[in-house]
mmCIF file of C-alpha atoms in Angstrom:
data_model
loop_
_atom_site.group_PDB
_atom_site.id
_atom_site.type_symbol
_atom_site.label_atom_id
_atom_site.label_comp_id
_atom_site.label_asym_id
_atom_site.label_seq_id
_atom_site.Cartn_x
_atom_site.Cartn_y
_atom_site.Cartn_z
ATOM 1 C CA UNK A 1 26.828 18.419 -73.526
ATOM 2 C CA UNK A 2 28.459 21.798 -74.040
ATOM 3 C CA UNK A 3 30.292 21.477 -70.725
ATOM 4 C CA UNK A 4 31.505 17.983 -71.656
ATOM 5 C CA UNK A 5 32.673 19.258 -75.027
ATOM 6 C CA UNK A 6 34.584 22.103 -73.374
ATOM 7 C CA UNK A 7 36.156 19.683 -70.914
ATOM 8 C CA UNK A 8 37.198 17.347 -73.713
ATOM 9 C CA UNK A 9 38.697 20.253 -75.662
ATOM 10 C CA UNK A 10 40.680 21.323 -72.604
ATOM 11 C CA UNK A 11 41.981 17.791 -72.068
ATOM 12 C CA UNK A 12 43.137 17.718 -75.699
ATOM 13 C CA UNK A 13 45.512 20.614 -75.007
ATOM 14 C CA UNK A 14 47.954 18.268 -73.269
ATOM 15 C CA UNK A 15 48.909 14.571 -73.508
ATOM 16 C CA UNK A 16 46.642 12.264 -71.546
ATOM 17 C CA UNK A 17 49.521 10.936 -69.443
ATOM 18 C CA UNK A 18 50.730 14.399 -68.451
ATOM 19 C CA UNK A 19 51.038 15.180 -64.742
ATOM 20 C CA UNK A 20 49.092 18.197 -63.353
ATOM 21 C CA UNK A 21 52.038 20.607 -63.582
ATOM 22 C CA UNK A 22 52.838 19.639 -67.163
ATOM 23 C CA UNK A 23 49.167 19.868 -68.137
ATOM 24 C CA UNK A 24 48.971 23.349 -66.629
ATOM 25 C CA UNK A 25 52.060 24.421 -68.576
ATOM 26 C CA UNK A 26 50.565 23.031 -71.802
ATOM 27 C CA UNK A 27 47.352 24.962 -71.205
ATOM 28 C CA UNK A 28 49.266 28.195 -70.565
ATOM 29 C CA UNK A 29 51.273 27.696 -73.755
ATOM 30 C CA UNK A 30 48.122 27.162 -75.820
ATOM 31 C CA UNK A 31 46.470 30.229 -74.250
ATOM 32 C CA UNK A 32 49.578 32.189 -75.193
ATOM 33 C CA UNK A 33 49.212 30.803 -78.725
ATOM 34 C CA UNK A 34 45.829 32.534 -79.022
ATOM 35 C CA UNK A 35 47.340 35.785 -77.760
ATOM 36 C CA UNK A 36 50.208 35.345 -80.212
ATOM 37 C CA UNK A 37 47.628 35.148 -83.000
ATOM 38 C CA UNK A 38 46.593 38.731 -82.238
ATOM 39 C CA UNK A 39 50.230 39.800 -82.053
ATOM 40 C CA UNK A 40 50.871 38.260 -85.482
ATOM 41 C CA UNK A 41 47.755 39.965 -86.829
ATOM 42 C CA UNK A 42 49.111 43.292 -85.605
ATOM 43 C CA UNK A 43 52.529 42.572 -87.067
ATOM 44 C CA UNK A 44 50.983 41.766 -90.457
ATOM 45 C CA UNK A 45 49.657 45.288 -90.922
ATOM 46 C CA UNK A 46 52.749 47.241 -89.843
ATOM 47 C CA UNK A 47 54.109 47.367 -93.447
ATOM 48 C CA UNK A 48 50.644 48.413 -94.659
ATOM 49 C CA UNK A 49 50.636 51.235 -92.120
ATOM 50 C CA UNK A 50 54.082 52.325 -93.334
ATOM 51 C CA UNK A 51 52.979 52.411 -96.970
ATOM 52 C CA UNK A 52 49.801 54.332 -96.177
ATOM 53 C CA UNK A 53 51.896 56.785 -94.164
ATOM 54 C CA UNK A 54 54.104 57.516 -97.181
ATOM 55 C CA UNK A 55 57.126 55.329 -96.406
ATOM 56 C CA UNK A 56 59.577 54.529 -99.181
ATOM 57 C CA UNK A 57 60.339 50.962 -100.265
ATOM 58 C CA UNK A 58 63.643 51.123 -98.374
ATOM 59 C CA UNK A 59 61.913 52.232 -95.180
ATOM 60 C CA UNK A 60 59.434 49.356 -95.493
ATOM 61 C CA UNK A 61 62.322 46.938 -95.982
ATOM 62 C CA UNK A 62 63.830 48.049 -92.667
ATOM 63 C CA UNK A 63 60.859 46.503 -90.827
ATOM 64 C CA UNK A 64 62.395 43.113 -91.663
ATOM 65 C CA UNK A 65 66.048 44.118 -91.977
ATOM 66 C CA UNK A 66 66.432 45.620 -88.497
ATOM 67 C CA UNK A 67 65.291 42.496 -86.570
ATOM 68 C CA UNK A 68 67.438 40.318 -88.856
ATOM 69 C CA UNK A 69 70.546 42.398 -88.159
ATOM 70 C CA UNK A 70 69.710 42.399 -84.454
ATOM 71 C CA UNK A 71 69.531 38.606 -84.487
ATOM 72 C CA UNK A 72 72.834 38.371 -86.332
ATOM 73 C CA UNK A 73 74.633 40.564 -83.797
ATOM 74 C CA UNK A 74 72.926 39.528 -80.563
ATOM 75 C CA UNK A 75 71.894 35.864 -80.799
ATOM 76 C CA UNK A 76 75.237 34.406 -79.723
ATOM 77 C CA UNK A 77 75.880 36.900 -76.874
ATOM 78 C CA UNK A 78 72.363 36.280 -75.566
ATOM 79 C CA UNK A 79 72.971 32.516 -75.799
ATOM 80 C CA UNK A 80 76.045 32.879 -73.606
ATOM 81 C CA UNK A 81 74.093 35.067 -71.193
ATOM 82 C CA UNK A 82 71.385 32.442 -70.844
ATOM 83 C CA UNK A 83 74.005 29.824 -69.978
ATOM 84 C CA UNK A 84 74.321 31.534 -66.597
ATOM 85 C CA UNK A 85 70.637 32.000 -65.793
ATOM 86 C CA UNK A 86 68.484 29.592 -63.816
ATOM 87 C CA UNK A 87 65.004 31.054 -64.469
ATOM 88 C CA UNK A 88 64.253 30.777 -68.156
ATOM 89 C CA UNK A 89 60.525 31.497 -67.995
ATOM 90 C CA UNK A 90 61.201 34.811 -66.259
ATOM 91 C CA UNK A 91 63.508 35.875 -69.083
ATOM 92 C CA UNK A 92 61.049 34.667 -71.727
ATOM 93 C CA UNK A 93 58.052 36.431 -70.177
ATOM 94 C CA UNK A 94 59.858 39.732 -69.732
ATOM 95 C CA UNK A 95 61.428 39.699 -73.181
ATOM 96 C CA UNK A 96 58.013 39.064 -74.754
ATOM 97 C CA UNK A 97 56.553 41.937 -72.762
ATOM 98 C CA UNK A 98 59.268 44.332 -73.948
ATOM 99 C CA UNK A 99 59.059 43.106 -77.547
ATOM 100 C CA UNK A 100 55.314 43.599 -77.822
ATOM 101 C CA UNK A 101 55.405 46.870 -75.913
ATOM 102 C CA UNK A 102 56.719 48.241 -79.200
ATOM 103 C CA UNK A 103 53.163 48.096 -80.569
ATOM 104 C CA UNK A 104 51.922 50.252 -77.716
ATOM 105 C CA UNK A 105 54.775 52.637 -78.466
ATOM 106 C CA UNK A 106 53.717 52.747 -82.127
ATOM 107 C CA UNK A 107 50.201 53.715 -81.039
ATOM 108 C CA UNK A 108 51.687 56.656 -79.133
ATOM 109 C CA UNK A 109 53.808 57.609 -82.130
ATOM 110 C CA UNK A 110 50.738 57.700 -84.368
ATOM 111 C CA UNK A 111 48.823 59.785 -81.823
ATOM 112 C CA UNK A 112 51.500 62.243 -80.734
ATOM 113 C CA UNK A 113 54.206 62.607 -83.382
ATOM 114 C CA UNK A 114 53.968 64.935 -86.355
ATOM 115 C CA UNK A 115 53.054 63.031 -89.557
ATOM 116 C CA UNK A 116 56.379 63.868 -91.214
ATOM 117 C CA UNK A 117 58.255 62.141 -88.357
ATOM 118 C CA UNK A 118 56.002 59.114 -87.878
ATOM 119 C CA UNK A 119 58.070 56.769 -90.069
ATOM 120 C CA UNK A 120 61.542 57.691 -88.691
ATOM 121 C CA UNK A 121 60.367 57.487 -85.081
ATOM 122 C CA UNK A 122 58.562 54.196 -85.774
ATOM 123 C CA UNK A 123 61.774 52.751 -87.187
ATOM 124 C CA UNK A 124 63.602 53.741 -84.006
ATOM 125 C CA UNK A 125 60.962 51.884 -81.989
ATOM 126 C CA UNK A 126 61.348 48.795 -84.193
ATOM 127 C CA UNK A 127 65.144 48.958 -83.898
ATOM 128 C CA UNK A 128 64.974 49.072 -80.094
ATOM 129 C CA UNK A 129 62.523 46.169 -79.998
ATOM 130 C CA UNK A 130 65.053 43.914 -81.751
ATOM 131 C CA UNK A 131 66.947 43.467 -78.459
ATOM 132 C CA UNK A 132 64.152 41.737 -76.499
ATOM 133 C CA UNK A 133 62.888 40.096 -79.699
ATOM 134 C CA UNK A 134 66.234 38.358 -80.232
ATOM 135 C CA UNK A 135 66.310 37.246 -76.602
ATOM 136 C CA UNK A 136 62.794 35.832 -76.999
ATOM 137 C CA UNK A 137 63.850 33.781 -80.028
ATOM 138 C CA UNK A 138 66.932 32.421 -78.260
ATOM 139 C CA UNK A 139 65.160 31.379 -75.057
ATOM 140 C CA UNK A 140 62.018 29.978 -76.753
ATOM 141 C CA UNK A 141 63.349 26.450 -77.547
ATOM 142 C CA UNK A 142 64.810 26.181 -74.052
ATOM 143 C CA UNK A 143 61.430 26.858 -72.467
ATOM 144 C CA UNK A 144 59.772 24.332 -74.783
ATOM 145 C CA UNK A 145 62.329 21.688 -73.787
ATOM 146 C CA UNK A 146 61.808 22.531 -70.133
ATOM 147 C CA UNK A 147 58.050 22.009 -70.456
ATOM 148 C CA UNK A 148 57.902 18.914 -72.634
ATOM 149 C CA UNK A 149 61.445 17.480 -72.730
ATOM 150 C CA UNK A 150 63.310 16.540 -75.928
ATOM 151 C CA UNK A 151 60.798 13.810 -76.871
ATOM 152 C CA UNK A 152 57.676 15.847 -76.190
ATOM 153 C CA UNK A 153 58.792 19.116 -77.746
ATOM 154 C CA UNK A 154 57.450 18.323 -81.207
ATOM 155 C CA UNK A 155 54.052 17.351 -79.787
ATOM 156 C CA UNK A 156 53.926 20.600 -77.810
ATOM 157 C CA UNK A 157 54.994 22.704 -80.791
ATOM 158 C CA UNK A 158 52.528 20.926 -83.055
ATOM 159 C CA UNK A 159 49.674 21.818 -80.723
ATOM 160 C CA UNK A 160 50.986 25.391 -80.400
ATOM 161 C CA UNK A 161 51.252 25.981 -84.163
ATOM 162 C CA UNK A 162 47.773 24.507 -84.715
ATOM 163 C CA UNK A 163 46.143 26.784 -82.134
ATOM 164 C CA UNK A 164 48.183 29.765 -83.266
ATOM 165 C CA UNK A 165 47.285 29.131 -86.910
ATOM 166 C CA UNK A 166 43.570 29.138 -86.176
ATOM 167 C CA UNK A 167 43.821 32.241 -83.976
ATOM 168 C CA UNK A 168 45.944 34.067 -86.558
ATOM 169 C CA UNK A 169 43.548 33.287 -89.401
ATOM 170 C CA UNK A 170 40.510 34.538 -87.495
ATOM 171 C CA UNK A 171 42.086 37.567 -85.823
ATOM 172 C CA UNK A 172 43.939 38.782 -88.916
ATOM 173 C CA UNK A 173 40.689 38.742 -90.863
ATOM 174 C CA UNK A 174 38.892 40.644 -88.116
ATOM 175 C CA UNK A 175 41.741 43.161 -87.942
ATOM 176 C CA UNK A 176 41.469 43.750 -91.687
ATOM 177 C CA UNK A 177 37.739 44.390 -91.406
ATOM 178 C CA UNK A 178 38.329 46.836 -88.558
ATOM 179 C CA UNK A 179 41.023 48.702 -90.507
ATOM 180 C CA UNK A 180 38.698 49.030 -93.511
ATOM 181 C CA UNK A 181 35.797 50.208 -91.363
ATOM 182 C CA UNK A 182 37.427 52.866 -89.196
ATOM 183 C CA UNK A 183 39.172 55.997 -90.480
ATOM 184 C CA UNK A 184 42.950 56.352 -90.491
ATOM 185 C CA UNK A 185 44.898 56.855 -88.224
ATOM 186 C CA UNK A 186 42.407 55.863 -85.504
ATOM 187 C CA UNK A 187 42.161 52.343 -86.921
ATOM 188 C CA UNK A 188 45.900 51.733 -86.675
ATOM 189 C CA UNK A 189 46.053 53.295 -83.220
ATOM 190 C CA UNK A 190 43.473 50.785 -81.993
ATOM 191 C CA UNK A 191 45.266 47.904 -83.695
ATOM 192 C CA UNK A 192 48.599 48.816 -82.123
ATOM 193 C CA UNK A 193 46.995 49.262 -78.699
ATOM 194 C CA UNK A 194 45.518 45.768 -79.049
ATOM 195 C CA UNK A 195 48.966 44.441 -79.949
ATOM 196 C CA UNK A 196 50.507 46.092 -76.904
ATOM 197 C CA UNK A 197 47.808 44.727 -74.586
ATOM 198 C CA UNK A 198 48.377 41.287 -76.091
ATOM 199 C CA UNK A 199 51.987 41.610 -75.026
ATOM 200 C CA UNK A 200 50.861 42.217 -71.445
ATOM 201 C CA UNK A 201 48.599 39.152 -71.598
ATOM 202 C CA UNK A 202 51.444 37.064 -73.025
ATOM 203 C CA UNK A 203 53.765 38.239 -70.231
ATOM 204 C CA UNK A 204 51.192 37.210 -67.617
ATOM 205 C CA UNK A 205 50.631 33.785 -69.153
ATOM 206 C CA UNK A 206 54.306 32.998 -69.781
ATOM 207 C CA UNK A 207 55.257 34.175 -66.302
ATOM 208 C CA UNK A 208 52.995 31.524 -64.765
ATOM 209 C CA UNK A 209 54.780 28.642 -66.521
ATOM 210 C CA UNK A 210 56.845 26.566 -64.121
ATOM 211 C CA UNK A 211 59.782 24.436 -65.232
ATOM 212 C CA UNK A 212 62.772 23.036 -63.369
ATOM 213 C CA UNK A 213 65.468 25.598 -62.625
ATOM 214 C CA UNK A 214 68.776 25.156 -64.445
ATOM 215 C CA UNK A 215 72.170 25.319 -62.827
ATOM 216 C CA UNK A 216 74.961 27.528 -64.154
ATOM 217 C CA UNK A 217 76.302 24.732 -66.364
ATOM 218 C CA UNK A 218 73.057 24.389 -68.310
ATOM 219 C CA UNK A 219 71.665 21.327 -66.536
ATOM 220 C CA UNK A 220 68.483 21.101 -64.512
ATOM 221 C CA UNK A 221 68.629 21.193 -60.739
ATOM 222 C CA UNK A 222 67.038 17.769 -60.720
ATOM 223 C CA UNK A 223 70.038 16.293 -62.518
ATOM 224 C CA UNK A 224 68.387 15.790 -65.912
ATOM 225 C CA UNK A 225 70.631 16.960 -68.759
ATOM 226 C CA UNK A 226 69.475 20.055 -70.612
ATOM 227 C CA UNK A 227 71.083 21.168 -73.893
ATOM 228 C CA UNK A 228 73.152 24.324 -73.658
ATOM 229 C CA UNK A 229 71.565 27.631 -74.599
ATOM 230 C CA UNK A 230 74.051 28.131 -77.412
ATOM 231 C CA UNK A 231 73.290 24.696 -78.859
ATOM 232 C CA UNK A 232 69.534 25.153 -78.614
ATOM 233 C CA UNK A 233 69.846 28.641 -80.097
ATOM 234 C CA UNK A 234 71.759 27.254 -83.078
ATOM 235 C CA UNK A 235 69.159 24.515 -83.627
ATOM 236 C CA UNK A 236 66.283 26.986 -83.362
ATOM 237 C CA UNK A 237 67.976 29.324 -85.848
ATOM 238 C CA UNK A 238 68.196 26.460 -88.341
ATOM 239 C CA UNK A 239 64.488 25.728 -87.835
ATOM 240 C CA UNK A 240 63.563 29.374 -88.408
ATOM 241 C CA UNK A 241 65.624 29.539 -91.592
ATOM 242 C CA UNK A 242 63.968 26.397 -92.946
ATOM 243 C CA UNK A 243 60.455 27.800 -92.308
ATOM 244 C CA UNK A 244 61.159 31.311 -93.628
ATOM 245 C CA UNK A 245 58.652 33.027 -91.293
ATOM 246 C CA UNK A 246 57.867 30.533 -88.527
#
């Protein structure tokens, strides 16, 4: 019975009519959603770490301001760059790896940097991570379209947000318990290490996704039309603004 239940749960990760390749991509996306839950849990406590480390209100505000400014300056250039690439999943996997490597870097900052310099150096790490983070946000809707197509994208995203929501709720609670239990700064070091390792897991999962290569004009090599990177980036930006955080 347990095996049948597990098999039924796995089949629910993708539409019943999906071909084997599409089903595999759906499963990889949902596995990445669980990993993303741990990444979000780590992200949640970065401002708390700043406050407990003596950061000012302005320094805490830079945690959000720096990525926003990076998106403002880099989203359109990255969109044009992606117009000329043919391997979107490779770009997405590597940009996610570099983005989440920032958490591993924060763990090193906490362990090695003098307390008086922890906040300034951490802000430098966050500023540098805005480059791959912006690229991740731009390429994300293109990968979703490549996996599910324009008509299946909402079904895929619905499944992803559902799995990610459950994982985030559970893992954020567990992270809070761990932070309360262990002494500072060891607790935050472990949390940031977990976030960095989650980035490695996300890179591995996303790198295994296979979608049709795109030609230099933005179409698929199979002849199916694919929206331009700039257009998809603009649509995704509108979606992000309407959701505030997600």
